[in-house]
């Protein structure tokens, strides 16, 4: 069965610190992978996507993600977090979404 | 280009009533998806329409239904509303191709009193 797991429900980081949000998946075929961000009261905005090729993909707002087939992971990273990054982040494999990780940023 | 638009923004109903939510996809997108996002429950897949046909539905009772019109816009209907139907309902559209991302609207907040 296909599944997407985001192990961390909540994460708090200090502004300026680095960030890594975890995403693990179980999928039979070569996955199409996405990260979305949702600000309060709004829909989801696409941050980045991976289909094939270079396993390190760059997205908007300074985010990047690395596809690791051997670990069935697609973790999202940002070198320096800004207060405006506080939101909920969703990993998706094709049309299946993880449960989300809520990011809080301390000043 | 205009994004996915949903209406109304907010909807307040009472138990037992019926609710209709509307979604207009991005021009050129033929697939429309509906999700329920209840507090603390993440995104739960409801329905998928493509080219006017229902292609898949999630694990929801039959009182959740919908349709897609010839212009690819879509309606989600929820009958016999229950308190637990209170949630943000998100619509997404996508162009043809399994590697294409979904584009989301800002949702309809449905509150059941």
Short mmCIF file of C-alpha atoms in Angstrom, two decimals, chain A residues 32 34 36 38 41-46 49 51 88 90 94-100, chain B residues 33 35 37 41-43 48 88 90 94 98-107 109:
data_model
loop_
_atom_site.label_atom_id
_atom_site.label_comp_id
_atom_site.label_asym_id
_atom_site.label_seq_id
_atom_site.Cartn_x
_atom_site.Cartn_y
_atom_site.Cartn_z
CA UNK A 32 6.63 11.83 -8.18
CA UNK A 34 6.21 17.22 -3.93
CA UNK A 36 3.71 22.08 -0.29
CA UNK A 38 0.12 26.03 3.86
CA UNK A 41 -6.47 29.96 6.42
CA UNK A 42 -5.05 29.40 2.98
CA UNK A 43 -4.64 26.63 0.47
CA UNK A 44 -1.45 24.75 -0.30
CA UNK A 45 1.34 26.31 -2.32
CA UNK A 46 3.84 24.16 -4.21
CA UNK A 49 8.87 18.85 -7.03
CA UNK A 51 10.36 13.64 -11.00
CA UNK A 88 2.38 23.83 7.90
CA UNK A 90 3.05 18.77 3.51
CA UNK A 94 1.72 11.60 -6.45
CA UNK A 95 -1.69 12.36 -4.92
CA UNK A 96 -1.03 10.97 -1.43
CA UNK A 97 -0.24 13.47 1.30
CA UNK A 98 1.58 13.09 4.57
CA UNK A 99 -0.01 14.29 7.78
CA UNK A 100 1.89 17.56 7.76
CA UNK B 33 -9.70 17.10 -6.66
CA UNK B 35 -9.96 17.28 0.04
CA UNK B 37 -8.97 19.17 6.11
CA UNK B 41 -6.45 15.37 10.67
CA UNK B 42 -4.37 16.50 7.70
CA UNK B 43 -5.68 16.31 4.15
CA UNK B 48 -11.34 13.18 -8.13
CA UNK B 88 -11.76 23.35 5.51
CA UNK B 90 -9.87 22.33 -0.43
CA UNK B 94 -4.19 19.68 -12.32
CA UNK B 98 0.70 12.00 -13.55
CA UNK B 99 3.87 14.00 -12.88
CA UNK B 100 2.07 17.32 -12.66
CA UNK B 101 1.55 19.00 -9.29
CA UNK B 102 -1.82 20.01 -7.98
CA UNK B 103 -2.71 23.67 -7.65
CA UNK B 104 -4.88 24.49 -4.66
CA UNK B 105 -7.55 27.04 -3.95
CA UNK B 106 -7.83 28.77 -0.59
CA UNK B 107 -10.69 26.54 0.49
CA UNK B 109 -14.53 26.82 5.63
#
